[in-house]
Short mmCIF file of C-alpha atoms in Angstrom, two decimals:
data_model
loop_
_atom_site.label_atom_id
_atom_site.label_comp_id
_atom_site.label_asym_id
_atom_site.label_seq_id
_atom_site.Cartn_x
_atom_site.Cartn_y
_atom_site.Cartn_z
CA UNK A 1 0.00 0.00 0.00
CA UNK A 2 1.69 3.14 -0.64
CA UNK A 3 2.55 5.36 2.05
CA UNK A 4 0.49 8.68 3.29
CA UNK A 5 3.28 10.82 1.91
CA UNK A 6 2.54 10.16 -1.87
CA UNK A 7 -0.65 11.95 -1.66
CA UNK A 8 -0.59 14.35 -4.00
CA UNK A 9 2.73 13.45 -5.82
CA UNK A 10 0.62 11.39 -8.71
CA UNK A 11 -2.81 11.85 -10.67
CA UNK A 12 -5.06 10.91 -8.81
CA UNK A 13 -7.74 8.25 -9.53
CA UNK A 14 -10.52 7.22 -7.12
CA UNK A 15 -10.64 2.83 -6.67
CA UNK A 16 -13.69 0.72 -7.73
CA UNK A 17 -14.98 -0.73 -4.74
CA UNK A 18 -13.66 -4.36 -5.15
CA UNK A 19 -15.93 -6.12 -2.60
CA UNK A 20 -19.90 -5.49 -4.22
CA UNK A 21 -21.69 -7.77 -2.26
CA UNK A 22 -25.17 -6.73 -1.49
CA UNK A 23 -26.47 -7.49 2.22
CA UNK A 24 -30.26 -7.47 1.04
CA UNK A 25 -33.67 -8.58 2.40
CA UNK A 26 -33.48 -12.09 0.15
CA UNK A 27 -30.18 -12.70 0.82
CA UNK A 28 -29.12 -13.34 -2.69
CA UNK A 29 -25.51 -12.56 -2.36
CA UNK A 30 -25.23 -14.86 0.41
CA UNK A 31 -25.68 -12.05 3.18
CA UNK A 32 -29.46 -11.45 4.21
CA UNK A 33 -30.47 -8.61 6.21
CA UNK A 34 -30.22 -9.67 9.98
CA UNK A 35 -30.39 -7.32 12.85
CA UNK A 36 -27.10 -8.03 14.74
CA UNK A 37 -25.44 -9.84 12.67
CA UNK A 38 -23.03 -6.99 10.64
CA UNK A 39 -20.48 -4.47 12.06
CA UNK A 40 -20.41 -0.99 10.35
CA UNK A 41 -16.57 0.53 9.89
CA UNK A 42 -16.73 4.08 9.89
CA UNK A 43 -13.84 6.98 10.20
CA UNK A 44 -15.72 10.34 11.09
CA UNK A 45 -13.37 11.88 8.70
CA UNK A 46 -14.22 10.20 5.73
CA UNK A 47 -17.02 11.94 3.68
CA UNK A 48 -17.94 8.59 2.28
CA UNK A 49 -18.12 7.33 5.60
CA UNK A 50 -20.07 9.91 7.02
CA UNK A 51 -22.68 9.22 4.28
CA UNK A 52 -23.49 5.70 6.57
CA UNK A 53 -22.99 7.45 9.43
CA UNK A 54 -25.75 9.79 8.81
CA UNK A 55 -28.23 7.39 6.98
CA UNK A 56 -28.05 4.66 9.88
CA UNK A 57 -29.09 7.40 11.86
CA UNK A 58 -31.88 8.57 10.01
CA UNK A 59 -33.38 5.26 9.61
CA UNK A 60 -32.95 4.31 13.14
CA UNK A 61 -30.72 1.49 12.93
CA UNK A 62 -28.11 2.01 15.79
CA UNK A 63 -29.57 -1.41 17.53
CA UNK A 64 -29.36 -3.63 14.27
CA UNK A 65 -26.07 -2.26 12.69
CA UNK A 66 -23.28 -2.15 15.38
CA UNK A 67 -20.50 0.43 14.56
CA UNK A 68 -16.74 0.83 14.78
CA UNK A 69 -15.24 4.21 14.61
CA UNK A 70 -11.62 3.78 13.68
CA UNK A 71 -8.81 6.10 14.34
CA UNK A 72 -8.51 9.06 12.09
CA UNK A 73 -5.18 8.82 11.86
CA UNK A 74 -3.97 6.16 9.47
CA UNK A 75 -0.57 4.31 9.66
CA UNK A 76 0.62 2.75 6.20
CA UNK A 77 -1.56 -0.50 7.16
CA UNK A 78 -4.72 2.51 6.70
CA UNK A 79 -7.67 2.25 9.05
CA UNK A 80 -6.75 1.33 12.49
CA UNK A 81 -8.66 0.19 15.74
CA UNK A 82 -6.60 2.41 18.07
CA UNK A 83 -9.04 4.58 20.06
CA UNK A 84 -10.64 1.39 21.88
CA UNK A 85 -8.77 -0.65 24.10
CA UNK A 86 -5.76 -2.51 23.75
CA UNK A 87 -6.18 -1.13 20.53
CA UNK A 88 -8.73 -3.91 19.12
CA UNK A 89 -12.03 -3.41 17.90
CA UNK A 90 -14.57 -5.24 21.12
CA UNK A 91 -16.58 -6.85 18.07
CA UNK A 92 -14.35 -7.88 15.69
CA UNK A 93 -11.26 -8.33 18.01
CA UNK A 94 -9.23 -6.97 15.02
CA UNK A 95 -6.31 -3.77 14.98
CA UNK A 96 -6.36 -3.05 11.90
CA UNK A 97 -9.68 -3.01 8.74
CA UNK A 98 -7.61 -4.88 6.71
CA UNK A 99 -7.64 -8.24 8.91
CA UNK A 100 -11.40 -8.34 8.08
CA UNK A 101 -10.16 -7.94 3.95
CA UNK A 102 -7.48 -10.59 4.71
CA UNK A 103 -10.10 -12.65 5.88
CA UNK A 104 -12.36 -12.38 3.12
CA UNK A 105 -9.47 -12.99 0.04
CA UNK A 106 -6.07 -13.59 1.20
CA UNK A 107 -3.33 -11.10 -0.65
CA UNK A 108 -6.08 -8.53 -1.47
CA UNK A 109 -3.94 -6.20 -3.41
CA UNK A 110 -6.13 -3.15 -3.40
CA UNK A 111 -6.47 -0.42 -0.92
CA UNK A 112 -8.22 -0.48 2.72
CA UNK A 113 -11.20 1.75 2.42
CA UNK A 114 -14.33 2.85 4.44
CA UNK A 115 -17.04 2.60 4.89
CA UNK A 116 -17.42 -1.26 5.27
CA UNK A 117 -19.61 -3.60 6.34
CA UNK A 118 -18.38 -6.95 8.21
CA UNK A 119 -20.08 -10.16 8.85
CA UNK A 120 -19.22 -10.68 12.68
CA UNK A 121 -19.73 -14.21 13.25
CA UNK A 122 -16.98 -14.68 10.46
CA UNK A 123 -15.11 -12.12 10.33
CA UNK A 124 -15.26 -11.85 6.97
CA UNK A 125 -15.36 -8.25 4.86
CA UNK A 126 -18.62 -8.40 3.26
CA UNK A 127 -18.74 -4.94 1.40
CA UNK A 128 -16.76 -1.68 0.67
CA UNK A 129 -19.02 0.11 -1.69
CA UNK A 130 -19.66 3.06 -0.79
CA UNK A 131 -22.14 4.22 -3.22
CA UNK A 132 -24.72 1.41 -3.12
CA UNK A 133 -24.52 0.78 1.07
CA UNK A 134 -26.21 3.47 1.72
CA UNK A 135 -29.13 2.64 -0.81
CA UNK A 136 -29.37 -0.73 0.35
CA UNK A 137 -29.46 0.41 4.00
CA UNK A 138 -32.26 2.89 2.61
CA UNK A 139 -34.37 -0.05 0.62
CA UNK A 140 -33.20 -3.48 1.76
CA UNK A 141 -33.26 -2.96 5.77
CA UNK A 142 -36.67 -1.37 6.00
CA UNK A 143 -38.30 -4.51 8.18
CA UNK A 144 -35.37 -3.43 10.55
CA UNK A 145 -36.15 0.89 10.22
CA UNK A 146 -37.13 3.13 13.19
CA UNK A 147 -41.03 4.18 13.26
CA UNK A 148 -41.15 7.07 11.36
CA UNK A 149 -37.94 6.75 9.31
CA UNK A 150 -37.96 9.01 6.02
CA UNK A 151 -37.85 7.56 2.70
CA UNK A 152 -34.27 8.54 1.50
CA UNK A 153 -34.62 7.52 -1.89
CA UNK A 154 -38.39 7.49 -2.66
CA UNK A 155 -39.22 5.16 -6.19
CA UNK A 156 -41.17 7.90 -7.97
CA UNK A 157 -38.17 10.55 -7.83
CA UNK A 158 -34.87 7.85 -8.08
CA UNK A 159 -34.08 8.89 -11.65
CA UNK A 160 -33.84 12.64 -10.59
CA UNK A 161 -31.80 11.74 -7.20
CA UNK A 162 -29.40 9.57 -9.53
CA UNK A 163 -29.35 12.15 -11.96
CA UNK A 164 -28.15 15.22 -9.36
CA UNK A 165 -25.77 12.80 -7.43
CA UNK A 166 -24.14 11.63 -10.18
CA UNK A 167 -23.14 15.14 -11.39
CA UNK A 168 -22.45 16.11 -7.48
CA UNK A 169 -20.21 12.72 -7.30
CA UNK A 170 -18.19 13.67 -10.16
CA UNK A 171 -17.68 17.34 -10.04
CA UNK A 172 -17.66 17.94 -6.23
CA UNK A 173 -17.32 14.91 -3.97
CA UNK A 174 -15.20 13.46 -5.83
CA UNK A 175 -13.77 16.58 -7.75
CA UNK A 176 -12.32 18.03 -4.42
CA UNK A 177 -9.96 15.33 -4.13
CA UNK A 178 -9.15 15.56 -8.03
CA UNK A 179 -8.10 19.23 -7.12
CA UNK A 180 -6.17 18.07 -3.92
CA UNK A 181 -4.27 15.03 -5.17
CA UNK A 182 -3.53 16.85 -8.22
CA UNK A 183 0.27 16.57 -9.51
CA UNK A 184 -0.19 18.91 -12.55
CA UNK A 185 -1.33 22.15 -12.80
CA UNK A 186 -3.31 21.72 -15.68
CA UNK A 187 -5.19 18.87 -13.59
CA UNK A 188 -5.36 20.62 -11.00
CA UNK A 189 -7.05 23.47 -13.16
CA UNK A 190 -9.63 21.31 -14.36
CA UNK A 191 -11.05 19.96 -11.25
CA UNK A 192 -10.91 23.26 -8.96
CA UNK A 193 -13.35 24.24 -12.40
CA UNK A 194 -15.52 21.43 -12.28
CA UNK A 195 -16.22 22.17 -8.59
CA UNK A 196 -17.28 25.27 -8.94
CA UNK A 197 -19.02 24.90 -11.74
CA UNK A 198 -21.20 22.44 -10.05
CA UNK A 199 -21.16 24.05 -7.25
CA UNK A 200 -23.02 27.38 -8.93
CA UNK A 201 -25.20 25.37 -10.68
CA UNK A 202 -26.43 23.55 -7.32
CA UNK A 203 -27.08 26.60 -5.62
CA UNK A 204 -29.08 28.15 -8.50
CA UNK A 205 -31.30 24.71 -7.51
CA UNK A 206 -31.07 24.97 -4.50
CA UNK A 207 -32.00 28.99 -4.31
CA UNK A 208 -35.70 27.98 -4.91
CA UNK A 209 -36.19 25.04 -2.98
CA UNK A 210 -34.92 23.44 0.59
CA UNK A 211 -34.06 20.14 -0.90
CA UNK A 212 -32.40 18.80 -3.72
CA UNK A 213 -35.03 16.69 -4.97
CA UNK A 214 -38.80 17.58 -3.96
CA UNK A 215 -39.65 19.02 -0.94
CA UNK A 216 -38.07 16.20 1.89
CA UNK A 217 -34.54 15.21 2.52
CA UNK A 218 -33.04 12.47 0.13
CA UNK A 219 -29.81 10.63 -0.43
CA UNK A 220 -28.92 13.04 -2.74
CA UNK A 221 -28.70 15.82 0.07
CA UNK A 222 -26.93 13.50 2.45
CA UNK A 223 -24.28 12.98 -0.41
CA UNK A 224 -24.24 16.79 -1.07
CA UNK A 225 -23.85 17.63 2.68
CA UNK A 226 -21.08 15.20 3.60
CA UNK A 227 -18.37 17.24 1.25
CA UNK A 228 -20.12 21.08 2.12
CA UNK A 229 -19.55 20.36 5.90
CA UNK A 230 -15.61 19.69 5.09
CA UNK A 231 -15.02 22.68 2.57
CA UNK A 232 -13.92 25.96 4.60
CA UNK A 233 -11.94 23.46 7.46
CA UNK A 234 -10.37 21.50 4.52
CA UNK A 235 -10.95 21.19 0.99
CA UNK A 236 -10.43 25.38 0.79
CA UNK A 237 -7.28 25.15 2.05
CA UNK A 238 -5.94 21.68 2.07
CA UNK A 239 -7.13 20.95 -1.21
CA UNK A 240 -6.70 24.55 -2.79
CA UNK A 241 -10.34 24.96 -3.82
CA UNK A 242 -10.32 28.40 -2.40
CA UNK A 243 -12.59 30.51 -5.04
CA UNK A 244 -14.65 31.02 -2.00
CA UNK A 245 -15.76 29.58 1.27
CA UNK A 246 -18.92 27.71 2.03
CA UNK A 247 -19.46 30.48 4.38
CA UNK A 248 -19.05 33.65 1.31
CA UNK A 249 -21.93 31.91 -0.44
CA UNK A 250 -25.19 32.37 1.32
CA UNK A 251 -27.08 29.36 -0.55
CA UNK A 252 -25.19 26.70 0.01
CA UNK A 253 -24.03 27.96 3.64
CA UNK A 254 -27.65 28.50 4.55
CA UNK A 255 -28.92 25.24 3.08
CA UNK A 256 -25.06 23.47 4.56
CA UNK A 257 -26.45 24.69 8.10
CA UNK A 258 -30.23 23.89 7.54
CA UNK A 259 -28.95 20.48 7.17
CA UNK A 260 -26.37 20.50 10.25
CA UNK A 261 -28.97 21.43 12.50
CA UNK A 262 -30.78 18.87 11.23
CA UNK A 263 -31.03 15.56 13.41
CA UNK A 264 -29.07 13.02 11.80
CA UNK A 265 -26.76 15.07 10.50
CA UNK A 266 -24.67 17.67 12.44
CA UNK A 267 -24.88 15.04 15.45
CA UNK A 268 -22.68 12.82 13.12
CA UNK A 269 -20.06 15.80 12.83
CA UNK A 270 -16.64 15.88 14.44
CA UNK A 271 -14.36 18.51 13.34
CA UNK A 272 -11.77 17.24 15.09
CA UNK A 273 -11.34 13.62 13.26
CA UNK A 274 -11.71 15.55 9.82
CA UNK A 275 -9.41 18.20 10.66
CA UNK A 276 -6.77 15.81 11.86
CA UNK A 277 -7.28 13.34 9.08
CA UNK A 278 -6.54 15.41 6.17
CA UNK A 279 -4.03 17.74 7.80
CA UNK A 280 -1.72 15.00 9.82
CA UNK A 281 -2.50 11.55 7.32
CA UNK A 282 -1.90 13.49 3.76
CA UNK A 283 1.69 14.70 4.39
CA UNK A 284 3.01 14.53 0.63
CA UNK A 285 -0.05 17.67 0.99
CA UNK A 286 1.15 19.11 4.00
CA UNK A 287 4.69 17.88 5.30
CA UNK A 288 4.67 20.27 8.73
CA UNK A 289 1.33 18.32 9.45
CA UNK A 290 0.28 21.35 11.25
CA UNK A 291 -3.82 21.07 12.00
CA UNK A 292 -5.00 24.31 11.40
CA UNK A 293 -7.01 25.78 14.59
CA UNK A 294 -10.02 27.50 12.36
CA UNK A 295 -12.58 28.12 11.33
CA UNK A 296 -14.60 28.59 14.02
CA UNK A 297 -17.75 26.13 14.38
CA UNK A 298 -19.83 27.78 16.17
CA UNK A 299 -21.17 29.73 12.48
CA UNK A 300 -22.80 26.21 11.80
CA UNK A 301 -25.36 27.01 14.62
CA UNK A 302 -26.71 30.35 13.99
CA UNK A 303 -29.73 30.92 12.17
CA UNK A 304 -30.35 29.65 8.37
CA UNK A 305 -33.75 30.98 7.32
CA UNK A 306 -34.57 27.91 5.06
CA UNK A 307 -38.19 26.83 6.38
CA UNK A 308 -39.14 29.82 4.49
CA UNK A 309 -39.25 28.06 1.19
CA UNK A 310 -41.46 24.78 2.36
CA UNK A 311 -40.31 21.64 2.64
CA UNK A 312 -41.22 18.64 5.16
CA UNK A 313 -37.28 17.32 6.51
CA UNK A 314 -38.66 13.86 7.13
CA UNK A 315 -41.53 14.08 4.71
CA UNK A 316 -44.55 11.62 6.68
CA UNK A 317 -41.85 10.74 9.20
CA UNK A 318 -40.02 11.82 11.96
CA UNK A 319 -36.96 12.68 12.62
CA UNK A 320 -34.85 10.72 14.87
CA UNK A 321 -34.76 10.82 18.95
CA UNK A 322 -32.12 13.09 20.34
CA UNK A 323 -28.97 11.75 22.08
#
């Protein structure tokens, strides 16, 4: 695996996920839906993480999907079990992610990514994509949902969410890190366009209406909000996408704070994982790994003004209990 200091020292090019099992409510990969059965792997400063984070909240699903929260800082074995005891995860009784990817195919060449799902009783890595977990945890685990959990990805508007995450995906979540890892200035040129680009044309959307697609929270907004809540503490800076801040646009930062106040979302925040994550793990970025001390949080708190435009959060449901 190649060390954290060769971040941004080649192109870079985001992995397939390799493992594409689906844990659904037949079973038909091999892996039904069973309350207690799967371990979630999580780092709270991983956007793609932070997508599971937030949707097994939403849904209610703390008691049936057990989670691990790994260690923000990665060593050159990636995602370690370091902030619980002795080091080892009290579920899997693993140190590192990648003894659950050993288990599953010996000499797994590829890389050690989260969010993942593990089969407990076996140890065994059962999936790593990120883009259709969260779906399936949406449509597939519903015997096992909270009453009152919100439809995420409701069947009469799925070709519009897949249409507006797929152009989100490419030119923001994913184009931040295009402008980060960049090794070219051309490159580099490209993608800090692309994000912007997208960016403008999301808040033109987003200037007439609460949500991204009709008028209750979807999976496109939790995919949306998972890079918006990283841009002025990282991806500005870090990652040199520094047109503007989140905060200097007052769309996106009002409908950015809408969300974070939000339960389910900003509960799943910690500024402090993402903050040393990027700055400390990505030191072909940032050799000093000096964690910057701003911005300030508190502005995610103060008033956003969104309710004026309509909308229903949780649409028939509710949104989930405090903690």
């Amino acid at each position: 695996m190649p060390g954290n200091d060769s971040y941004g020292k080649k192109a870079f090019k985001r992995s397939r996920s390799h493992f594409t099992d689906r844990i659904t409510a037949d079973g038909r990969d091999g892996w039904p839906v069973e309350a207690g059965r799967y371990r979630l792997v999580v780092s709270k400063a991983c956007p793609w993480a932070s997508r599971a984070l937030v949707v097994r909240r939403l849904l209610g699903l703390e008691d049936a999907l057990s989670l691990a929260v790994t260690d923000p800082i990665q060593d050159d074995r990636s995602w370690r079990f370091t902030l619980d005891p002795d080091g080892r995860d009290p579920v899997l009784g693993i140190r590192y992610l990648s003894e659950a990817y050993d288990a599953r195919e010996t000499g797994y060449p590829g890389g050690v990514s989260v969010p993942a799902i593990v089969d407990v009783p076996s140890g065994k890595l059962v999936t790593n994509d990120y883009q259709q977990l969260t779906l399936d945890l949406e449509t597939e685990w519903t015997a096992l949902h909270r009453s009152g959990a919100p439809d995420l990805y409701p069947e009469p508007l799925r070709d519009e969410i897949d249409d507006v995450m797929d152009g989100i995906y490419r030119d923001v979540n994913n184009g931040v890190y295009r402008a980060g890892f960049a090794s070219e200035q051309d490159a580099y040129e490209k993608a800090y366009g692309d994000v912007f680009t997208r960016l403008d044309t999301v808040a033109q959307r987003l200037a007439g209406q609460r949500y991204l697609v009709g008028d209750t929270i979807t999976e496109a907004d939790v995919r949306l909000f998972t890079t918006l809540v990283r841009f002025d503490a990282v991806y500005h800076g870090h990652f040199k996408c520094n047109r503007n801040k989140l905060a200097e646009d007052p769309v996106l930062w009002a409908y950015a704070r809408d969300l974070f106040q939000t339960p389910g979302f900003g509960d799943t925040v910690d500024f402090d994982h993402i903050k040393r994550h990027y700055y400390q793990v990505h030191t072909g970025i940032n050799p000093t790994r000096i964690v910057p001390l701003g911005p300030d949080p508190s502005g995610w708190l103060t008033p956003h003004d969104r309710e004026k435009l309509g909308g229903r959060p949780f649409g028939d449901g509710t949104p989930p209990a405090s903690r």
